[in-house]
PDB file of C-alpha atoms in Angstrom:
ATOM      1  CA  UNK A  16      36.050 -17.020  31.075  1.00  0.00           C
ATOM      2  CA  UNK A  17      37.290 -15.306  27.939  1.00  0.00           C
ATOM      3  CA  UNK A  18      34.700 -16.335  25.372  1.00  0.00           C
ATOM      4  CA  UNK A  19      33.369 -14.729  22.250  1.00  0.00           C
ATOM      5  CA  UNK A  20      29.855 -14.807  23.707  1.00  0.00           C
ATOM      6  CA  UNK A  21      29.353 -13.297  27.151  1.00  0.00           C
ATOM      7  CA  UNK A  22      26.313 -14.394  29.158  1.00  0.00           C
ATOM      8  CA  UNK A  23      26.666 -11.956  32.026  1.00  0.00           C
ATOM      9  CA  UNK A  24      23.862 -13.501  34.104  1.00  0.00           C
ATOM     10  CA  UNK A  25      25.588 -16.876  34.066  1.00  0.00           C
ATOM     11  CA  UNK A  26      28.894 -15.251  34.986  1.00  0.00           C
ATOM     12  CA  UNK A  27      27.255 -13.507  37.945  1.00  0.00           C
ATOM     13  CA  UNK A  28      25.551 -16.721  39.079  1.00  0.00           C
ATOM     14  CA  UNK A  29      28.843 -18.643  38.854  1.00  0.00           C
ATOM     15  CA  UNK A  30      30.570 -16.091  41.088  1.00  0.00           C
ATOM     16  CA  UNK A  31      27.653 -16.017  43.547  1.00  0.00           C
ATOM     17  CA  UNK A  32      27.827 -19.818  43.796  1.00  0.00           C
ATOM     18  CA  UNK A  33      31.618 -19.770  44.094  1.00  0.00           C
ATOM     19  CA  UNK A  34      31.525 -17.191  46.891  1.00  0.00           C
ATOM     20  CA  UNK A  35      28.607 -18.930  48.605  1.00  0.00           C
ATOM     21  CA  UNK A  36      26.517 -15.772  48.910  1.00  0.00           C
ATOM     22  CA  UNK A  37      22.934 -16.413  50.018  1.00  0.00           C
ATOM     23  CA  UNK A  38      20.025 -15.206  47.900  1.00  0.00           C
ATOM     24  CA  UNK A  39      18.573 -13.444  50.966  1.00  0.00           C
ATOM     25  CA  UNK A  40      21.641 -11.223  51.209  1.00  0.00           C
ATOM     26  CA  UNK A  41      21.442 -10.389  47.500  1.00  0.00           C
ATOM     27  CA  UNK A  42      17.730  -9.559  47.744  1.00  0.00           C
ATOM     28  CA  UNK A  43      18.404  -7.288  50.712  1.00  0.00           C
ATOM     29  CA  UNK A  44      21.295  -5.558  48.907  1.00  0.00           C
ATOM     30  CA  UNK A  45      19.120  -4.753  45.879  1.00  0.00           C
ATOM     31  CA  UNK A  46      15.856  -4.299  47.764  1.00  0.00           C
ATOM     32  CA  UNK A  47      14.240  -6.817  45.430  1.00  0.00           C
ATOM     33  CA  UNK A  48      12.705 -10.285  45.601  1.00  0.00           C
ATOM     34  CA  UNK A  49      14.130 -13.662  44.618  1.00  0.00           C
ATOM     35  CA  UNK A  50      12.461 -13.549  41.178  1.00  0.00           C
ATOM     36  CA  UNK A  51      14.463 -10.417  40.379  1.00  0.00           C
ATOM     37  CA  UNK A  52      17.724 -12.198  41.222  1.00  0.00           C
ATOM     38  CA  UNK A  53      16.785 -15.281  39.184  1.00  0.00           C
ATOM     39  CA  UNK A  54      15.889 -13.064  36.208  1.00  0.00           C
ATOM     40  CA  UNK A  55      19.346 -11.492  36.401  1.00  0.00           C
ATOM     41  CA  UNK A  56      20.948 -14.956  36.429  1.00  0.00           C
ATOM     42  CA  UNK A  57      19.019 -15.812  33.235  1.00  0.00           C
ATOM     43  CA  UNK A  58      19.777 -12.519  31.457  1.00  0.00           C
ATOM     44  CA  UNK A  59      22.441 -12.470  28.765  1.00  0.00           C
ATOM     45  CA  UNK A  60      22.845  -8.708  29.275  1.00  0.00           C
ATOM     46  CA  UNK A  61      21.973  -6.201  31.987  1.00  0.00           C
ATOM     47  CA  UNK A  62      22.009  -2.445  32.486  1.00  0.00           C
ATOM     48  CA  UNK A  63      25.435  -0.946  33.227  1.00  0.00           C
ATOM     49  CA  UNK A  64      24.247   0.573  36.528  1.00  0.00           C
ATOM     50  CA  UNK A  65      23.010  -2.843  37.600  1.00  0.00           C
ATOM     51  CA  UNK A  66      26.294  -4.437  36.514  1.00  0.00           C
ATOM     52  CA  UNK A  67      28.177  -1.882  38.611  1.00  0.00           C
ATOM     53  CA  UNK A  68      26.100  -2.843  41.661  1.00  0.00           C
ATOM     54  CA  UNK A  69      26.820  -6.528  41.080  1.00  0.00           C
ATOM     55  CA  UNK A  70      30.511  -5.701  40.740  1.00  0.00           C
ATOM     56  CA  UNK A  71      30.436  -3.950  44.110  1.00  0.00           C
ATOM     57  CA  UNK A  72      28.447  -6.700  45.815  1.00  0.00           C
ATOM     58  CA  UNK A  73      30.677  -9.504  44.555  1.00  0.00           C
ATOM     59  CA  UNK A  74      33.909  -7.485  44.632  1.00  0.00           C
ATOM     60  CA  UNK A  75      34.650  -8.382  41.009  1.00  0.00           C
ATOM     61  CA  UNK A  76      35.005  -6.176  37.924  1.00  0.00           C
ATOM     62  CA  UNK A  77      32.436  -7.639  35.523  1.00  0.00           C
ATOM     63  CA  UNK A  78      33.237  -4.881  33.030  1.00  0.00           C
ATOM     64  CA  UNK A  79      36.608  -6.571  32.575  1.00  0.00           C
ATOM     65  CA  UNK A  80      34.829  -9.399  30.754  1.00  0.00           C
ATOM     66  CA  UNK A  81      33.730  -6.929  28.107  1.00  0.00           C
ATOM     67  CA  UNK A  82      37.098  -5.155  27.984  1.00  0.00           C
ATOM     68  CA  UNK A  83      38.850  -8.486  27.488  1.00  0.00           C
ATOM     69  CA  UNK A  84      36.391  -9.382  24.763  1.00  0.00           C
ATOM     70  CA  UNK A  85      37.112  -6.102  22.947  1.00  0.00           C
ATOM     71  CA  UNK A  86      40.849  -6.581  23.185  1.00  0.00           C
ATOM     72  CA  UNK A  87      40.700 -10.128  21.856  1.00  0.00           C
ATOM     73  CA  UNK A  88      37.922  -9.875  19.299  1.00  0.00           C
ATOM     74  CA  UNK A  89      37.786  -6.261  18.099  1.00  0.00           C
ATOM     75  CA  UNK A  90      38.336  -5.978  14.372  1.00  0.00           C
ATOM     76  CA  UNK A  91      41.859  -4.942  13.394  1.00  0.00           C
ATOM     77  CA  UNK A  92      40.344  -2.594  10.784  1.00  0.00           C
ATOM     78  CA  UNK A  93      39.581  -0.102  13.566  1.00  0.00           C
ATOM     79  CA  UNK A  94      43.311   0.303  14.252  1.00  0.00           C
ATOM     80  CA  UNK A  95      44.067   0.838  10.549  1.00  0.00           C
ATOM     81  CA  UNK A  96      41.277   3.405  10.247  1.00  0.00           C
ATOM     82  CA  UNK A  97      42.705   5.458  13.125  1.00  0.00           C
ATOM     83  CA  UNK A  98      46.136   5.441  11.476  1.00  0.00           C
ATOM     84  CA  UNK A  99      44.684   6.697   8.181  1.00  0.00           C
ATOM     85  CA  UNK A 100      42.850   9.581   9.830  1.00  0.00           C
ATOM     86  CA  UNK A 101      45.830  10.879  11.792  1.00  0.00           C
ATOM     87  CA  UNK A 102      49.129   9.673  10.329  1.00  0.00           C
ATOM     88  CA  UNK A 103      51.240  11.997  12.500  1.00  0.00           C
ATOM     89  CA  UNK A 104      49.933  10.618  15.807  1.00  0.00           C
ATOM     90  CA  UNK A 105      51.490   7.376  16.984  1.00  0.00           C
ATOM     91  CA  UNK A 106      49.049   4.652  17.983  1.00  0.00           C
ATOM     92  CA  UNK A 107      50.261   2.583  20.923  1.00  0.00           C
ATOM     93  CA  UNK A 108      48.499  -0.452  22.354  1.00  0.00           C
ATOM     94  CA  UNK A 109      51.172  -1.147  24.943  1.00  0.00           C
ATOM     95  CA  UNK A 110      50.074  -2.713  28.223  1.00  0.00           C
ATOM     96  CA  UNK A 111      46.508  -3.326  27.065  1.00  0.00           C
ATOM     97  CA  UNK A 112      46.699  -7.014  27.886  1.00  0.00           C
ATOM     98  CA  UNK A 113      45.586  -7.875  31.405  1.00  0.00           C
ATOM     99  CA  UNK A 114      47.156 -10.772  33.260  1.00  0.00           C
ATOM    100  CA  UNK A 115      43.874 -12.633  32.787  1.00  0.00           C
ATOM    101  CA  UNK A 116      44.211 -12.335  29.001  1.00  0.00           C
ATOM    102  CA  UNK A 117      47.873 -13.375  29.089  1.00  0.00           C
ATOM    103  CA  UNK A 118      47.008 -16.441  31.196  1.00  0.00           C
ATOM    104  CA  UNK A 119      44.184 -17.382  28.820  1.00  0.00           C
ATOM    105  CA  UNK A 120      46.463 -17.138  25.768  1.00  0.00           C
ATOM    106  CA  UNK A 121      49.251 -19.087  27.480  1.00  0.00           C
ATOM    107  CA  UNK A 122      46.804 -21.870  28.440  1.00  0.00           C
ATOM    108  CA  UNK A 123      45.652 -22.095  24.821  1.00  0.00           C
ATOM    109  CA  UNK A 124      49.235 -22.541  23.605  1.00  0.00           C
ATOM    110  CA  UNK A 125      50.431 -24.854  26.391  1.00  0.00           C
ATOM    111  CA  UNK A 126      47.380 -27.112  26.103  1.00  0.00           C
ATOM    112  CA  UNK A 127      47.882 -27.368  22.345  1.00  0.00           C
ATOM    113  CA  UNK A 128      44.446 -25.916  21.534  1.00  0.00           C
ATOM    114  CA  UNK A 129      46.116 -23.158  19.530  1.00  0.00           C
ATOM    115  CA  UNK A 130      49.506 -22.642  17.950  1.00  0.00           C
ATOM    116  CA  UNK A 131      51.431 -19.395  18.205  1.00  0.00           C
ATOM    117  CA  UNK A 132      50.447 -18.620  14.616  1.00  0.00           C
ATOM    118  CA  UNK A 133      46.774 -19.225  15.470  1.00  0.00           C
ATOM    119  CA  UNK A 134      46.986 -16.780  18.382  1.00  0.00           C
ATOM    120  CA  UNK A 135      48.638 -14.102  16.234  1.00  0.00           C
ATOM    121  CA  UNK A 136      46.019 -14.539  13.508  1.00  0.00           C
ATOM    122  CA  UNK A 137      42.916 -14.850  15.738  1.00  0.00           C
ATOM    123  CA  UNK A 138      43.671 -12.134  18.298  1.00  0.00           C
ATOM    124  CA  UNK A 139      46.037  -9.827  16.367  1.00  0.00           C
ATOM    125  CA  UNK A 140      48.657 -10.054  19.095  1.00  0.00           C
ATOM    126  CA  UNK A 141      52.078  -9.072  17.743  1.00  0.00           C
ATOM    127  CA  UNK A 142      54.537 -11.952  17.400  1.00  0.00           C
ATOM    128  CA  UNK A 143      57.139 -10.116  19.472  1.00  0.00           C
ATOM    129  CA  UNK A 144      54.651  -9.650  22.323  1.00  0.00           C
ATOM    130  CA  UNK A 145      53.679 -13.317  22.244  1.00  0.00           C
ATOM    131  CA  UNK A 146      57.325 -14.424  22.224  1.00  0.00           C
ATOM    132  CA  UNK A 147      58.032 -12.180  25.218  1.00  0.00           C
ATOM    133  CA  UNK A 148      55.145 -13.775  27.143  1.00  0.00           C
ATOM    134  CA  UNK A 149      56.404 -17.246  26.252  1.00  0.00           C
ATOM    135  CA  UNK A 150      59.947 -16.431  27.388  1.00  0.00           C
ATOM    136  CA  UNK A 151      58.691 -15.120  30.727  1.00  0.00           C
ATOM    137  CA  UNK A 152      56.199 -17.905  31.396  1.00  0.00           C
ATOM    138  CA  UNK A 153      57.694 -21.089  30.007  1.00  0.00           C
ATOM    139  CA  UNK A 154      60.458 -22.847  31.939  1.00  0.00           C
ATOM    140  CA  UNK A 155      63.820 -23.205  30.181  1.00  0.00           C
ATOM    141  CA  UNK A 156      64.050 -26.366  28.107  1.00  0.00           C
TER     142      UNK A 156
END
């Protein structure tokens, strides 16, 4: 689910289908009609309050999709800019990678879709961090 483009309505619909939740229950939860629900499914973005309600209804953190996107695709220039403005303050990004992100990256490497160098270049993940993940997740050869 970690893509550059997030279509939140499709993500919500996929989870609704996966959990087998009936449209009637959703309509009752929101106090809206079926057209409202279908419009949400077709929307590429929705209001944050509405997204919070969907997160509660489906017991899933949809905001994590956006957080993961920022971690993977945010420009590295933002990190450099922060360092220039306050050189005395250390900038740590430790433990920012969720297990979902780690699994996604590992699948890319194991499947051969990306090399380790590609991952480091595309997502700005430090080589040492990537090697640590590989040591923990790959069986001994």
